[in-house]
Amino acid sequence: MFDTLRAALASAGVYDRIVLLPGVYEEQSEIILKVPVEIVGQGKLGDVALLVSIDQHCPTTRLCNVVFMPAWFTPVVYKTTSGHVQFDNCNFENGQLQIHAPGTCQVKFCTFNQSSIHFHSVALGVLENCEFTGSENASVTIEGIPSSERNWACKHLTTLAKSHCVLQASDPTLCNVLKRGGWGGPPARNVRTCKIVVGGDQSNLLPASKTQLVLEKAGEKEAEVNGRLYTAKEGEAMTLETDSSDSELSTSSENEEDDRSMYKLSYRAHGLSHMLAHVIHSRPQTNGLTALQRDLELKTLQQELQRDKEAQSLASSLQGCLIRKCLFRDGKGGVFVCSQGRAKLEGSIFRELTYAVRCIQNSKIIMLKNDIHHCKASGIFLRLAAGGLIADNNIHSNCEAGVDIRKGANPLILCNKIHSGLRSGIVVLGNGKGIIRSNQIYGNKEAGIYILYNGNPIVSGNHIFQGLAAGIAVNENGKGQIIENVIRENQWGGADIRRGGDPVLRSNLICCGYSDGVVVGERGKGLIEGNTIYGNKGCGVWIMSSSLPHITNNRIGHNSIYGVAVFCRKDDANDYLANQGGNENFNDEGEAASWENDLDSEDERFTSRRPISVALVESNSINHNGAAGLYVKSSEALNVIANAIHANHDSGVAVFQSSQLTRLANNSISCNSLGGVLVESEARVELRGNGIYDNSSHGITSKGDGVIVENDIVGNRGCGLQLLQTADMKVTKNRIQSFWDYGIVMLDQTKGLVQENLIFQGRSKKTILQQVSNAEDCIVQNNKLLTCKSKSDVAWTLENPPARPHIEGSSRGTSTATNSQKVTTMSTRIAARMDGGCHNNGSIFCTIL
């Protein structure tokens, strides 16, 4: 029997067991532990308390069933610099545990109350089933590169860690994921859901409701409409019976059809007919929606690890500190990794902290299957070239971002659920990078992913849905590659780009949103290519005229307002940013907001993009939208080239204001519910090389200024071309036919030049009507009229040149990735009408504000 611990240790032999009877043992100076022993407290945990500071200088020690409290002279209760120490079922109160390389440790079933562990360049330390509460700083700090010098215990700890690993390798090249624990689904809210884009474990998502019914009805509609598709006599055009204004010609009488056959001009085989084939001529596919769902299905972690060797290597790596099945709660910080440290966190819970994990200074962290929630700031911070793997975690209900990436950090973020945050799901800024893939990001109060201040991540294969703001927001010179994501049912724009934001937005499905599909706001840029933008309550694409986007090869259909809208009115961007994440704590922990000064240091990922100096809308299919296909009320120049604008529920193109030139070239504008093109007074336009066919009112109505050159204006229900009020147009070298009305009409105070046009006679025998106030200001000369005398005459054709538009190779704009074609081909014929009226004041989110 000994009175003090120091006396017992002085008499102990190698590997002796020292049993401490219930009581409090206090030492007035540091104890040097020179021989390997086992120290065990007798009785229940709490019966034995040590107020000591122990410095281990022996190969190994085990301590069990003891409460550690700091001595009066130091907060450090235990330290080892070379040997291995094991703690079982101990409590640490207000103290520090320090492990220095080449020392190692294993801590199991211990409680740390306002206490912490510091690892300094440790090769391997293991914490299992421990609880950390009330920390004033980080509960666990891992600092420094793991030492190459290893003690005897490293091999034992490695074997132990791998035997219980969350991911176990069944063979050297394949990582299989163990059975997932259920994190539960999104909160049950009265929102539209979209089963078409739900992948992975559907039990974790809401059941399909309104949107699912819309899509099912759309499939039925597709089958019904295509079932009535028939071919007329050989050489005549296909017609389609539908309530979507695809063609009104099928409703004409038999006598009218006979007359039309005499005057018929064939124009279907033009340069954009291949784009219309997806809209009009495709037969229903019974497996269409199933195939679309399969193409957009979320990949599991197992699938991601199988295809990504880097992720597989990270998931199986084991260096520094392993923290498994621990609880961190009610304190400031959970785990802090710095100075090239390495840590691996598995199956742990972080709750009610200021932050869960902070990783900086070229450190790496691997996080698998953790639960991180209700943090007062962001859940996970990565800074200063930090990296690693964050996979299969449940990150929710945090006051700031779920994951915050900046200052060159470049993590791999896979297969997480990031939801219900009070701000954004993921924030990338200040030269932050990262690969963000196959995550479910939903129900966040602000943007699902927010990219700004030269943030430049790769965002692919995620499902971003049911957010209370934008799905993805790119602001303040943010960049990024946003590829093959499903962005649905968000309250604001599916993607929102403004204030120098310049991303690549490619091959995404952006659908069923409560506002616009894509918003390009003030000073927004970006390449928006190959997306399917479908069924949104607002516009398909909403553009501010001060922006400079390149919008190409998208399928923009069945949106409740305009397909594409361009406005000059400035929305209240400050209010927007405040709600979108502008007040987010981007200066946490005293960091300076100096991201603008770091812009030049970012590598350039987009050098292959074609530079543009004017906003460009080209090679898009814009169809079945609730208002005009393209609406322009702009103060800047705009180029609209090689688009198929079809079957929209208003005019194909409506230019209400264009103080700079709006150029429409080589477009197919057909089967719209009103006219093909409407140009209001004082608008400036150039229409060149367009095919304007089968619209339900006039082909072109203009009250503005500009030129109309080399267009084919055929088969429209009203006049071919109307010039009204104070129009001042040069109309030359067009081919025009109206079956029911005049080819060209000039009224009121119209000015201009109408010459060298070819006018095909229609049934009405009307050609040109000129009733202007001053004939000298409106010159009509050298126009050619073709008349048809009998049915036996040779059928008219548009030849030399053939029917417009003319597109080189008839395949312009088909360079979009193969995966985007899988998305768009099956979705463009979904013909359900979305409810909601036409807003006259631009983007829906302005109305919300």
mmCIF file of N, CA, C and O in Angstrom, residues 693-769:
data_model
loop_
_atom_site.group_PDB
_atom_site.id
_atom_site.type_symbol
_atom_site.label_atom_id
_atom_site.label_comp_id
_atom_site.label_asym_id
_atom_site.label_seq_id
_atom_site.Cartn_x
_atom_site.Cartn_y
_atom_site.Cartn_z
ATOM 1 N N TYR A 693 -42.732 30.669 -90.119
ATOM 2 C CA TYR A 693 -43.706 29.776 -90.727
ATOM 3 C C TYR A 693 -44.871 29.465 -89.779
ATOM 4 O O TYR A 693 -44.675 29.270 -88.573
ATOM 5 N N ASP A 694 -46.069 29.394 -90.356
ATOM 6 C CA ASP A 694 -47.228 28.762 -89.705
ATOM 7 C C ASP A 694 -47.598 29.375 -88.365
ATOM 8 O O ASP A 694 -48.134 28.680 -87.487
ATOM 9 N N ASN A 695 -47.329 30.654 -88.150
ATOM 10 C CA ASN A 695 -47.768 31.287 -86.925
ATOM 11 C C ASN A 695 -49.231 31.701 -87.042
ATOM 12 O O ASN A 695 -49.759 31.911 -88.137
ATOM 13 N N SER A 696 -49.912 31.815 -85.913
ATOM 14 C CA SER A 696 -51.361 31.981 -85.912
ATOM 15 C C SER A 696 -51.827 33.394 -86.213
ATOM 16 O O SER A 696 -53.021 33.631 -86.355
ATOM 17 N N SER A 697 -50.910 34.356 -86.291
ATOM 18 C CA SER A 697 -51.254 35.708 -86.697
ATOM 19 C C SER A 697 -50.276 36.124 -87.794
ATOM 20 O O SER A 697 -49.885 35.292 -88.616
ATOM 21 N N HIS A 698 -49.871 37.365 -87.823
ATOM 22 C CA HIS A 698 -48.988 37.855 -88.886
ATOM 23 C C HIS A 698 -47.585 37.271 -88.735
ATOM 24 O O HIS A 698 -47.119 36.993 -87.632
ATOM 25 N N GLY A 699 -46.911 37.130 -89.869
ATOM 26 C CA GLY A 699 -45.535 36.648 -89.807
ATOM 27 C C GLY A 699 -44.646 37.613 -89.069
ATOM 28 O O GLY A 699 -44.000 37.270 -88.084
ATOM 29 N N ILE A 700 -44.609 38.898 -89.555
ATOM 30 C CA ILE A 700 -43.848 39.956 -88.888
ATOM 31 C C ILE A 700 -44.741 41.186 -88.785
ATOM 32 O O ILE A 700 -45.344 41.611 -89.780
ATOM 33 N N THR A 701 -44.806 41.769 -87.590
ATOM 34 C CA THR A 701 -45.458 43.060 -87.396
ATOM 35 C C THR A 701 -44.433 43.996 -86.793
ATOM 36 O O THR A 701 -43.868 43.710 -85.732
ATOM 37 N N SER A 702 -44.183 45.122 -87.495
ATOM 38 C CA SER A 702 -43.159 46.049 -87.005
ATOM 39 C C SER A 702 -43.696 47.466 -86.940
ATOM 40 O O SER A 702 -44.296 47.960 -87.892
ATOM 41 N N LYS A 703 -43.461 48.102 -85.795
ATOM 42 C CA LYS A 703 -43.700 49.540 -85.624
ATOM 43 C C LYS A 703 -42.375 50.260 -85.374
ATOM 44 O O LYS A 703 -42.369 51.451 -85.070
ATOM 45 N N GLY A 704 -41.276 49.539 -85.475
ATOM 46 C CA GLY A 704 -39.972 50.089 -85.149
ATOM 47 C C GLY A 704 -39.105 50.301 -86.367
ATOM 48 O O GLY A 704 -39.585 50.395 -87.502
ATOM 49 N N ASP A 705 -37.785 50.346 -86.138
ATOM 50 C CA ASP A 705 -36.810 50.655 -87.181
ATOM 51 C C ASP A 705 -35.913 49.448 -87.419
ATOM 52 O O ASP A 705 -35.728 48.607 -86.542
ATOM 53 N N GLY A 706 -35.302 49.417 -88.621
ATOM 54 C CA GLY A 706 -34.325 48.380 -88.887
ATOM 55 C C GLY A 706 -34.413 47.837 -90.288
ATOM 56 O O GLY A 706 -34.903 48.493 -91.215
ATOM 57 N N VAL A 707 -33.921 46.619 -90.446
ATOM 58 C CA VAL A 707 -33.899 45.964 -91.753
ATOM 59 C C VAL A 707 -34.511 44.578 -91.642
ATOM 60 O O VAL A 707 -34.373 43.891 -90.623
ATOM 61 N N ILE A 708 -35.194 44.174 -92.712
ATOM 62 C CA ILE A 708 -35.762 42.824 -92.832
ATOM 63 C C ILE A 708 -35.275 42.297 -94.170
ATOM 64 O O ILE A 708 -35.774 42.695 -95.226
ATOM 65 N N VAL A 709 -34.281 41.407 -94.125
ATOM 66 C CA VAL A 709 -33.562 41.014 -95.329
ATOM 67 C C VAL A 709 -33.471 39.496 -95.418
ATOM 68 O O VAL A 709 -33.116 38.817 -94.447
ATOM 69 N N GLU A 710 -33.836 38.976 -96.576
ATOM 70 C CA GLU A 710 -33.596 37.569 -96.931
ATOM 71 C C GLU A 710 -34.242 36.609 -95.946
ATOM 72 O O GLU A 710 -33.639 35.618 -95.532
ATOM 73 N N ASN A 711 -35.459 36.877 -95.553
ATOM 74 C CA ASN A 711 -36.237 35.968 -94.718
ATOM 75 C C ASN A 711 -37.265 35.228 -95.569
ATOM 76 O O ASN A 711 -37.702 35.730 -96.610
ATOM 77 N N ASP A 712 -37.668 34.047 -95.125
ATOM 78 C CA ASP A 712 -38.801 33.330 -95.698
ATOM 79 C C ASP A 712 -39.969 33.458 -94.738
ATOM 80 O O ASP A 712 -39.897 32.975 -93.597
ATOM 81 N N ILE A 713 -41.072 34.113 -95.216
ATOM 82 C CA ILE A 713 -42.224 34.395 -94.359
ATOM 83 C C ILE A 713 -43.425 33.734 -95.026
ATOM 84 O O ILE A 713 -44.032 34.301 -95.944
ATOM 85 N N VAL A 714 -43.759 32.547 -94.586
ATOM 86 C CA VAL A 714 -44.681 31.694 -95.337
ATOM 87 C C VAL A 714 -45.656 30.992 -94.387
ATOM 88 O O VAL A 714 -45.273 30.557 -93.292
ATOM 89 N N GLY A 715 -46.898 30.880 -94.798
ATOM 90 C CA GLY A 715 -47.861 30.018 -94.121
ATOM 91 C C GLY A 715 -48.448 30.578 -92.854
ATOM 92 O O GLY A 715 -49.110 29.855 -92.096
ATOM 93 N N ASN A 716 -48.264 31.875 -92.584
ATOM 94 C CA ASN A 716 -48.819 32.467 -91.373
ATOM 95 C C ASN A 716 -50.284 32.833 -91.592
ATOM 96 O O ASN A 716 -50.727 33.123 -92.705
ATOM 97 N N ARG A 717 -51.065 32.861 -90.519
ATOM 98 C CA ARG A 717 -52.508 33.056 -90.643
ATOM 99 C C ARG A 717 -52.894 34.487 -91.007
ATOM 100 O O ARG A 717 -53.946 34.722 -91.579
ATOM 101 N N GLY A 718 -52.086 35.459 -90.662
ATOM 102 C CA GLY A 718 -52.353 36.843 -91.014
ATOM 103 C C GLY A 718 -51.532 37.258 -92.213
ATOM 104 O O GLY A 718 -51.211 36.453 -93.103
ATOM 105 N N CYS A 719 -51.169 38.515 -92.255
ATOM 106 C CA CYS A 719 -50.295 39.009 -93.315
ATOM 107 C C CYS A 719 -48.894 38.415 -93.167
ATOM 108 O O CYS A 719 -48.478 38.028 -92.075
ATOM 109 N N GLY A 720 -48.198 38.410 -94.298
ATOM 110 C CA GLY A 720 -46.814 38.004 -94.189
ATOM 111 C C GLY A 720 -46.006 39.021 -93.404
ATOM 112 O O GLY A 720 -45.291 38.682 -92.467
ATOM 113 N N LEU A 721 -46.153 40.321 -93.784
ATOM 114 C CA LEU A 721 -45.383 41.391 -93.150
ATOM 115 C C LEU A 721 -46.261 42.617 -93.005
ATOM 116 O O LEU A 721 -46.901 43.058 -93.971
ATOM 117 N N GLN A 722 -46.312 43.176 -91.803
ATOM 118 C CA GLN A 722 -47.062 44.394 -91.523
ATOM 119 C C GLN A 722 -46.108 45.464 -91.027
ATOM 120 O O GLN A 722 -45.353 45.241 -90.082
ATOM 121 N N LEU A 723 -46.177 46.662 -91.649
ATOM 122 C CA LEU A 723 -45.446 47.826 -91.165
ATOM 123 C C LEU A 723 -46.471 48.855 -90.731
ATOM 124 O O LEU A 723 -47.284 49.315 -91.554
ATOM 125 N N LEU A 724 -46.454 49.258 -89.466
ATOM 126 C CA LEU A 724 -47.506 50.086 -88.895
ATOM 127 C C LEU A 724 -46.933 51.315 -88.196
ATOM 128 O O LEU A 724 -45.751 51.358 -87.844
ATOM 129 N N GLN A 725 -47.800 52.282 -87.988
ATOM 130 C CA GLN A 725 -47.513 53.496 -87.214
ATOM 131 C C GLN A 725 -46.269 54.199 -87.751
ATOM 132 O O GLN A 725 -46.239 54.612 -88.906
ATOM 133 N N THR A 726 -45.234 54.322 -86.974
ATOM 134 C CA THR A 726 -44.048 55.076 -87.409
ATOM 135 C C THR A 726 -42.901 54.150 -87.790
ATOM 136 O O THR A 726 -41.722 54.508 -87.645
ATOM 137 N N ALA A 727 -43.203 52.979 -88.272
ATOM 138 C CA ALA A 727 -42.155 52.044 -88.667
ATOM 139 C C ALA A 727 -41.274 52.651 -89.750
ATOM 140 O O ALA A 727 -41.751 53.382 -90.629
ATOM 141 N N ASP A 728 -39.997 52.342 -89.685
ATOM 142 C CA ASP A 728 -39.033 52.797 -90.689
ATOM 143 C C ASP A 728 -38.111 51.620 -90.978
ATOM 144 O O ASP A 728 -37.094 51.424 -90.310
ATOM 145 N N MET A 729 -38.477 50.836 -91.975
ATOM 146 C CA MET A 729 -37.798 49.562 -92.225
ATOM 147 C C MET A 729 -37.325 49.475 -93.665
ATOM 148 O O MET A 729 -37.968 49.983 -94.591
ATOM 149 N N LYS A 730 -36.204 48.809 -93.847
ATOM 150 C CA LYS A 730 -35.737 48.424 -95.172
ATOM 151 C C LYS A 730 -36.061 46.953 -95.359
ATOM 152 O O LYS A 730 -35.545 46.101 -94.618
ATOM 153 N N VAL A 731 -36.941 46.650 -96.321
ATOM 154 C CA VAL A 731 -37.444 45.293 -96.525
ATOM 155 C C VAL A 731 -36.991 44.830 -97.907
ATOM 156 O O VAL A 731 -37.515 45.288 -98.932
ATOM 157 N N THR A 732 -36.013 43.948 -97.959
ATOM 158 C CA THR A 732 -35.465 43.536 -99.252
ATOM 159 C C THR A 732 -35.191 42.037 -99.285
ATOM 160 O O THR A 732 -34.843 41.422 -98.272
ATOM 161 N N LYS A 733 -35.381 41.484 -100.479
ATOM 162 C CA LYS A 733 -34.953 40.119 -100.826
ATOM 163 C C LYS A 733 -35.580 39.064 -99.923
ATOM 164 O O LYS A 733 -34.965 38.037 -99.635
ATOM 165 N N ASN A 734 -36.820 39.313 -99.462
ATOM 166 C CA ASN A 734 -37.545 38.310 -98.700
ATOM 167 C C ASN A 734 -38.447 37.505 -99.626
ATOM 168 O O ASN A 734 -38.849 37.972 -100.698
ATOM 169 N N ARG A 735 -38.792 36.289 -99.198
ATOM 170 C CA ARG A 735 -39.792 35.483 -99.896
ATOM 171 C C ARG A 735 -41.009 35.384 -98.989
ATOM 172 O O ARG A 735 -40.891 34.885 -97.855
ATOM 173 N N ILE A 736 -42.144 35.831 -99.493
ATOM 174 C CA ILE A 736 -43.310 36.032 -98.641
ATOM 175 C C ILE A 736 -44.530 35.402 -99.286
ATOM 176 O O ILE A 736 -44.777 35.579 -100.489
ATOM 177 N N GLN A 737 -45.296 34.681 -98.493
ATOM 178 C CA GLN A 737 -46.614 34.216 -98.936
ATOM 179 C C GLN A 737 -47.562 34.190 -97.757
ATOM 180 O O GLN A 737 -47.227 33.711 -96.672
ATOM 181 N N SER A 738 -48.757 34.746 -97.972
ATOM 182 C CA SER A 738 -49.852 34.588 -97.021
ATOM 183 C C SER A 738 -51.011 33.951 -97.752
ATOM 184 O O SER A 738 -51.481 34.475 -98.773
ATOM 185 N N PHE A 739 -51.471 32.837 -97.287
ATOM 186 C CA PHE A 739 -52.575 32.136 -97.937
ATOM 187 C C PHE A 739 -53.878 32.895 -97.761
ATOM 188 O O PHE A 739 -54.741 32.911 -98.640
ATOM 189 N N TRP A 740 -54.052 33.583 -96.619
ATOM 190 C CA TRP A 740 -55.327 34.202 -96.300
ATOM 191 C C TRP A 740 -55.352 35.716 -96.479
ATOM 192 O O TRP A 740 -56.403 36.311 -96.556
ATOM 193 N N ASP A 741 -54.188 36.382 -96.500
ATOM 194 C CA ASP A 741 -54.188 37.843 -96.396
ATOM 195 C C ASP A 741 -53.096 38.408 -97.300
ATOM 196 O O ASP A 741 -52.509 37.693 -98.123
ATOM 197 N N TYR A 742 -52.806 39.685 -97.126
ATOM 198 C CA TYR A 742 -51.786 40.345 -97.934
ATOM 199 C C TYR A 742 -50.398 39.797 -97.621
ATOM 200 O O TYR A 742 -50.105 39.411 -96.484
ATOM 201 N N GLY A 743 -49.563 39.837 -98.643
ATOM 202 C CA GLY A 743 -48.171 39.507 -98.402
ATOM 203 C C GLY A 743 -47.486 40.583 -97.590
ATOM 204 O O GLY A 743 -46.821 40.306 -96.591
ATOM 205 N N ILE A 744 -47.639 41.871 -98.019
ATOM 206 C CA ILE A 744 -47.030 43.003 -97.321
ATOM 207 C C ILE A 744 -48.084 44.077 -97.135
ATOM 208 O O ILE A 744 -48.805 44.421 -98.085
ATOM 209 N N VAL A 745 -48.157 44.643 -95.930
ATOM 210 C CA VAL A 745 -49.083 45.729 -95.616
ATOM 211 C C VAL A 745 -48.278 46.879 -95.028
ATOM 212 O O VAL A 745 -47.472 46.675 -94.101
ATOM 213 N N MET A 746 -48.503 48.110 -95.538
ATOM 214 C CA MET A 746 -47.861 49.318 -95.015
ATOM 215 C C MET A 746 -48.943 50.328 -94.714
ATOM 216 O O MET A 746 -49.681 50.744 -95.631
ATOM 217 N N LEU A 747 -49.047 50.763 -93.486
ATOM 218 C CA LEU A 747 -50.108 51.664 -93.056
ATOM 219 C C LEU A 747 -49.532 52.816 -92.240
ATOM 220 O O LEU A 747 -48.344 52.815 -91.857
ATOM 221 N N ASP A 748 -50.382 53.814 -91.985
ATOM 222 C CA ASP A 748 -50.086 54.917 -91.071
ATOM 223 C C ASP A 748 -48.915 55.766 -91.583
ATOM 224 O O ASP A 748 -48.859 56.103 -92.762
ATOM 225 N N GLN A 749 -47.980 56.076 -90.705
ATOM 226 C CA GLN A 749 -46.854 56.927 -91.086
ATOM 227 C C GLN A 749 -45.604 56.121 -91.425
ATOM 228 O O GLN A 749 -44.466 56.549 -91.226
ATOM 229 N N THR A 750 -45.806 54.954 -91.947
ATOM 230 C CA THR A 750 -44.688 54.072 -92.267
ATOM 231 C C THR A 750 -43.733 54.709 -93.262
ATOM 232 O O THR A 750 -44.155 55.331 -94.244
ATOM 233 N N LYS A 751 -42.443 54.516 -93.011
ATOM 234 C CA LYS A 751 -41.404 54.938 -93.947
ATOM 235 C C LYS A 751 -40.561 53.720 -94.289
ATOM 236 O O LYS A 751 -40.627 52.686 -93.634
ATOM 237 N N GLY A 752 -39.757 53.888 -95.345
ATOM 238 C CA GLY A 752 -38.813 52.833 -95.634
ATOM 239 C C GLY A 752 -38.730 52.480 -97.092
ATOM 240 O O GLY A 752 -39.246 53.173 -97.969
ATOM 241 N N LEU A 753 -38.079 51.346 -97.344
ATOM 242 C CA LEU A 753 -37.844 50.852 -98.698
ATOM 243 C C LEU A 753 -38.264 49.400 -98.771
ATOM 244 O O LEU A 753 -37.802 48.568 -97.970
ATOM 245 N N VAL A 754 -39.153 49.076 -99.684
ATOM 246 C CA VAL A 754 -39.615 47.705 -99.899
ATOM 247 C C VAL A 754 -39.270 47.344 -101.332
ATOM 248 O O VAL A 754 -39.927 47.818 -102.277
ATOM 249 N N GLN A 755 -38.262 46.521 -101.525
ATOM 250 C CA GLN A 755 -37.839 46.225 -102.894
ATOM 251 C C GLN A 755 -37.215 44.832 -102.967
ATOM 252 O O GLN A 755 -36.721 44.281 -101.984
ATOM 253 N N GLU A 756 -37.289 44.309 -104.215
ATOM 254 C CA GLU A 756 -36.669 43.032 -104.575
ATOM 255 C C GLU A 756 -37.150 41.885 -103.712
ATOM 256 O O GLU A 756 -36.407 40.941 -103.419
ATOM 257 N N ASN A 757 -38.381 41.940 -103.258
ATOM 258 C CA ASN A 757 -38.988 40.828 -102.543
ATOM 259 C C ASN A 757 -39.732 39.929 -103.528
ATOM 260 O O ASN A 757 -40.258 40.398 -104.548
ATOM 261 N N LEU A 758 -39.783 38.649 -103.220
ATOM 262 C CA LEU A 758 -40.515 37.677 -104.017
ATOM 263 C C LEU A 758 -41.779 37.303 -103.258
ATOM 264 O O LEU A 758 -41.702 36.742 -102.159
ATOM 265 N N ILE A 759 -42.956 37.625 -103.860
ATOM 266 C CA ILE A 759 -44.234 37.417 -103.169
ATOM 267 C C ILE A 759 -45.005 36.333 -103.904
ATOM 268 O O ILE A 759 -45.327 36.470 -105.095
ATOM 269 N N PHE A 760 -45.295 35.243 -103.222
ATOM 270 C CA PHE A 760 -46.086 34.150 -103.774
ATOM 271 C C PHE A 760 -47.564 34.431 -103.492
ATOM 272 O O PHE A 760 -47.937 34.723 -102.358
ATOM 273 N N GLN A 761 -48.338 34.303 -104.523
ATOM 274 C CA GLN A 761 -49.771 34.586 -104.379
ATOM 275 C C GLN A 761 -50.444 33.531 -103.513
ATOM 276 O O GLN A 761 -50.153 32.344 -103.603
ATOM 277 N N GLY A 762 -51.365 33.994 -102.660
ATOM 278 C CA GLY A 762 -52.160 33.082 -101.863
ATOM 279 C C GLY A 762 -53.576 32.994 -102.392
ATOM 280 O O GLY A 762 -53.930 33.565 -103.439
ATOM 281 N N ARG A 763 -54.430 32.311 -101.676
ATOM 282 C CA ARG A 763 -55.819 32.140 -102.088
ATOM 283 C C ARG A 763 -56.538 33.479 -102.202
ATOM 284 O O ARG A 763 -57.415 33.673 -103.047
ATOM 285 N N SER A 764 -56.204 34.417 -101.320
ATOM 286 C CA SER A 764 -56.888 35.712 -101.306
ATOM 287 C C SER A 764 -56.512 36.586 -102.492
ATOM 288 O O SER A 764 -57.145 37.618 -102.715
ATOM 289 N N LYS A 765 -55.465 36.215 -103.234
ATOM 290 C CA LYS A 765 -54.951 36.997 -104.363
ATOM 291 C C LYS A 765 -54.420 38.356 -103.933
ATOM 292 O O LYS A 765 -54.145 39.214 -104.758
ATOM 293 N N LYS A 766 -54.242 38.582 -102.618
ATOM 294 C CA LYS A 766 -53.746 39.863 -102.116
ATOM 295 C C LYS A 766 -52.221 39.825 -102.084
ATOM 296 O O LYS A 766 -51.630 38.816 -101.690
ATOM 297 N N THR A 767 -51.614 40.921 -102.480
ATOM 298 C CA THR A 767 -50.150 40.950 -102.526
ATOM 299 C C THR A 767 -49.586 42.061 -101.644
ATOM 300 O O THR A 767 -49.030 41.795 -100.581
ATOM 301 N N ILE A 768 -49.705 43.330 -102.094
ATOM 302 C CA ILE A 768 -49.143 44.447 -101.342
ATOM 303 C C ILE A 768 -50.224 45.499 -101.114
ATOM 304 O O ILE A 768 -50.928 45.897 -102.042
ATOM 305 N N LEU A 769 -50.372 45.938 -99.872
ATOM 306 C CA LEU A 769 -51.285 47.015 -99.517
ATOM 307 C C LEU A 769 -50.469 48.166 -98.960
ATOM 308 O O LEU A 769 -49.749 48.011 -97.977
#
